[in-house]
XYZ file of C-alpha atoms in Angstrom:
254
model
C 87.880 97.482 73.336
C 91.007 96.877 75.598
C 89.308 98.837 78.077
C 87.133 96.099 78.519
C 90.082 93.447 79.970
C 91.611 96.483 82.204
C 89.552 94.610 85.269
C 91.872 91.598 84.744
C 95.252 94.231 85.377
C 93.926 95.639 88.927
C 94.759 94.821 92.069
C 91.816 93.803 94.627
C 92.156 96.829 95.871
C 91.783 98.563 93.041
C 88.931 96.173 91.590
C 86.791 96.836 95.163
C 87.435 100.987 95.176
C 86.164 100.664 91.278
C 89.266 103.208 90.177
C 93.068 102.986 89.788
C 95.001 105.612 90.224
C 98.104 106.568 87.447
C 99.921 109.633 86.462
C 97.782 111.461 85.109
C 94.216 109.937 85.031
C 91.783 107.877 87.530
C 90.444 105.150 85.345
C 87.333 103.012 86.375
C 88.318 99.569 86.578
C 84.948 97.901 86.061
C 85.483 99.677 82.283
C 88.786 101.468 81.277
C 86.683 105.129 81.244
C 89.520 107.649 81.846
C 89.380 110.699 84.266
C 92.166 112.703 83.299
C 93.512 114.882 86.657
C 93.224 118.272 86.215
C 89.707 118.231 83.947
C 86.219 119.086 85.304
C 83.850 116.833 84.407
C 80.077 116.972 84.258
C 77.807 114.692 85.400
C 74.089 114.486 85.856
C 74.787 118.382 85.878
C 76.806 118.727 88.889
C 80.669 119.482 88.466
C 83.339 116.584 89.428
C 87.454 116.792 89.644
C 88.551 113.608 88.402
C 88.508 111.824 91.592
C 85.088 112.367 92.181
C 83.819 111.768 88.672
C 85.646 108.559 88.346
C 83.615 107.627 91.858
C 80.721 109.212 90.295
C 80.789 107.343 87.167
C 81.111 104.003 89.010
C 78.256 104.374 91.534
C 75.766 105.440 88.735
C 77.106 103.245 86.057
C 78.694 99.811 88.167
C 77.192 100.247 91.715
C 79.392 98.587 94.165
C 82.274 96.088 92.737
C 80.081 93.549 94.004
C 77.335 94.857 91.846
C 78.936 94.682 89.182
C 80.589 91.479 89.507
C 77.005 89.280 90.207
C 75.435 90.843 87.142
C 78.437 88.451 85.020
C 78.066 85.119 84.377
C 79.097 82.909 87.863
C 81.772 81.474 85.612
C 83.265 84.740 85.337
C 83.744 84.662 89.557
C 84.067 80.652 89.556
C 81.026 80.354 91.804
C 78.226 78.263 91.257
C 75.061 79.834 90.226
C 73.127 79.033 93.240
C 76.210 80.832 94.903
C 75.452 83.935 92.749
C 71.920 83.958 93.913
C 73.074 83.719 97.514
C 75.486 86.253 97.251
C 73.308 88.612 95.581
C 70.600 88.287 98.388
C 73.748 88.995 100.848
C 74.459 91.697 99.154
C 70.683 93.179 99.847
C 70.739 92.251 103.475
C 69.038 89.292 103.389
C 69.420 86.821 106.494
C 69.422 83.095 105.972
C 65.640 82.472 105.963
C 64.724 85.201 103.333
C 67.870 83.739 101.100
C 66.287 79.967 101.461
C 62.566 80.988 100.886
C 63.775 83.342 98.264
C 65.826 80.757 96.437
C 63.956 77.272 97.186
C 66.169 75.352 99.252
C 66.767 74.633 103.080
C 68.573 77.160 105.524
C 71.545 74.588 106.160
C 72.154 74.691 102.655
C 72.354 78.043 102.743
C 74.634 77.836 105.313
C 76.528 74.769 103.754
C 77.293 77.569 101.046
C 78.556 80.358 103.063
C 80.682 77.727 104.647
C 81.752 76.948 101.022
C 82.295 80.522 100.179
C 84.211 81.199 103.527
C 86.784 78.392 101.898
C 87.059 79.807 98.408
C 87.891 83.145 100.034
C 91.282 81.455 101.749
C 92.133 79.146 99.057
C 92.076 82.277 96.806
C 94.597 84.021 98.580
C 96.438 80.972 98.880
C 96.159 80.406 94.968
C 97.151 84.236 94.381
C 100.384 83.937 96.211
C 101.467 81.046 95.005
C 100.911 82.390 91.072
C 102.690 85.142 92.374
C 105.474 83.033 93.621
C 105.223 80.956 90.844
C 106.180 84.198 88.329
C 108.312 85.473 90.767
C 110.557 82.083 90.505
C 110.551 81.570 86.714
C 109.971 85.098 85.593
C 107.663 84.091 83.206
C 103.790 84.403 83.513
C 101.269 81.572 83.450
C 99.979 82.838 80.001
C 103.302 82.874 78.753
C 102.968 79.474 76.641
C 105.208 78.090 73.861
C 103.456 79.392 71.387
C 102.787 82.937 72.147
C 101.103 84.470 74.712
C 97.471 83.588 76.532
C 95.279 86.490 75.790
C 92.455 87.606 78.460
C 89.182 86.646 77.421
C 86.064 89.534 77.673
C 84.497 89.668 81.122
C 81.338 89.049 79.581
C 81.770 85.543 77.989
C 78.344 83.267 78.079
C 80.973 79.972 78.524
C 84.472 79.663 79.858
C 86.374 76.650 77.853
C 88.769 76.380 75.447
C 87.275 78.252 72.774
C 88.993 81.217 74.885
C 92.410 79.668 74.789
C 93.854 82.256 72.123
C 97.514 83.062 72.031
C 98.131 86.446 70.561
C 99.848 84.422 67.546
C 96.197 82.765 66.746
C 94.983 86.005 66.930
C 96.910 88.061 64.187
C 96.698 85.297 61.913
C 93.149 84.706 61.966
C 92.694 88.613 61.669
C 95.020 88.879 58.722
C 93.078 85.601 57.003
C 89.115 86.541 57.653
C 89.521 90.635 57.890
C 90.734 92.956 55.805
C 93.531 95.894 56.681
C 90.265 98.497 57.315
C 88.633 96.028 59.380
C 85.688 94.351 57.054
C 85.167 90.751 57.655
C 86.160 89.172 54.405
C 84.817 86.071 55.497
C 83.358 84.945 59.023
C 84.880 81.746 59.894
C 82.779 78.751 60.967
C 85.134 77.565 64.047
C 84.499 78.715 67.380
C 87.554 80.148 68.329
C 88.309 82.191 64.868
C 84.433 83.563 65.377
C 85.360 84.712 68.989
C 88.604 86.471 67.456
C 86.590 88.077 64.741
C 83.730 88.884 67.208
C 86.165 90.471 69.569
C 87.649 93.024 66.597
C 84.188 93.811 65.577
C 83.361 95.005 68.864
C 85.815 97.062 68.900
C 83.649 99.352 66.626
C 81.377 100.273 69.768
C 81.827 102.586 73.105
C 81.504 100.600 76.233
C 79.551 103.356 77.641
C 76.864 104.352 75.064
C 73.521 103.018 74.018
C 72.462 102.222 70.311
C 69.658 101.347 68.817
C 69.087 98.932 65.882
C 69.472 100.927 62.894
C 72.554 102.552 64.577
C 74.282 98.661 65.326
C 73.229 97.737 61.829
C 74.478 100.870 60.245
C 77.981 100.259 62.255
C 77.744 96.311 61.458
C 76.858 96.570 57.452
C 80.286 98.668 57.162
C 82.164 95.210 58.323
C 79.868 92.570 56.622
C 76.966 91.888 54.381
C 75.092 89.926 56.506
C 75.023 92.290 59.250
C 72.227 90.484 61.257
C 74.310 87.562 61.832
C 77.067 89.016 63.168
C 74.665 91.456 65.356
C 73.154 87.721 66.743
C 76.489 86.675 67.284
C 77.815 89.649 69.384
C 75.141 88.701 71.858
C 75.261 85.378 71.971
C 78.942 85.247 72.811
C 78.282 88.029 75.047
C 80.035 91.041 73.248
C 76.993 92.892 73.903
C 73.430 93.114 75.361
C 70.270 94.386 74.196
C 67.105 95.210 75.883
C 63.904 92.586 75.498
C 62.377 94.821 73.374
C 65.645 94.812 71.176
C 65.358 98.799 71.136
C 68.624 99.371 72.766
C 72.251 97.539 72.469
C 74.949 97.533 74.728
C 78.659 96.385 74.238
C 79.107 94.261 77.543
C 82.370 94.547 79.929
């Protein structure tokens, strides 16, 4: 599932086009698919180099960065989520009055917010140069703690808190205690943070890009553990995955 972190490795640039660009592939940043150069791809029967099947893949599959970015929780963008509703109605066009009616509150909120927003935007770029600067002056990254090193949490998570503050230490130990070497859950652990560490391996087991059903997520989950259900419950409610509201289709999240 390391795919599903490559978002947190891309440039803006790279995060607003949807691809990046190495040696020999275009990969979609919004999920890790790979395009290798060279192939001809098919989709929705019409006939893509990898450039335009990567862009392909990300207009039917992502939409627009923005798109893609609104669907997450607002913790994910560190905006409010009245902020996520205005943005979204931005994103459709929507002036101030339509966003205030649409939403429940005045228009000088609304524009209160986009003031707001406006300020983010600068103190982000402020913030990004000076982590940069920061690294760049100690040669050591921000995750780089005592104790091993800060992993990226899934782009998907319900809650952002310190349940998510896993070295890659924590990790392989609480893999080698609750799973075993072919990846069955010998035991699934009652604290938070171990479950998120086991949850995160299980997913593993499941494409970012296809669509299962029940039986199929069950037959995949009942390989790992007994009590399959609970770990299929968990998935979602840690937000490893989504499933439709008639629960016939599941979806590992990115």
């Amino acid at each position: 599932m390391e795919e599903k972190y490559f978002i947190w490795n891309s440039s803006i640039g790279e995060l607003v086009s949807g691809y990046k660009e190495e040696s020999d592939f275009y990969t979609c940043t919004l999920c890790g698919r790979k395009f290798k150069k060279g192939s001809i791809f098919t989709i929705n029967e019409n006939l893509y180099d990898a450039f335009g099947a990567v862009n392909e893949h990300r207009a039917a599959e992502h939409g627009f960065t923005v798109d893609y970015i609104l669907e997450q929780n607002p913790s994910f963008s560190g905006i409010s989520e009245v902020q996520q509703q205005i943005l979204k109605l931005m994103s459709e066009g929507k002036n101030d009055k339509v966003i205030s009616q649409s939403i429940g509150i005045a228009q000088s909120t609304v524009r209160n917010h986009r003031f707001k927003l406006r300020e983010k935007e600068k103190q982000a770029k402020v913030f990004l140069a000076l982590m940069d600067s920061l690294e760049e002056k100690t040669n050591r990254s921000i995750n780089q703690a005592d104790i091993g090193i800060i992993e990226e949490l899934h782009t998907s998570a319900t809650m952002i808190d310190d349940r998510y503050n896993i070295t890659d230490v924590e990790r392989e130990k609480t893999i080698r205690a609750y799973m075993d070497e072919n990846g069955s859950v010998k035991q699934f652990p009652a604290k938070e943070k171990k479950k998120i560490i086991v949850l995160r391996e299980i997913a593993n087991n499941f494409k970012p890009e296809q669509e299962y059903s029940e039986v199929e997520v069950n037959r995949i989950l009942e390989r790992i553990y007994d009590d399959f259900s609970t770990i299929r419950r968990a998935l979602i409610e840690y937000g490893f995955m989504d499933r439709s509201a008639d629960c016939s289709v599941y979806r590992v999240r990115g």
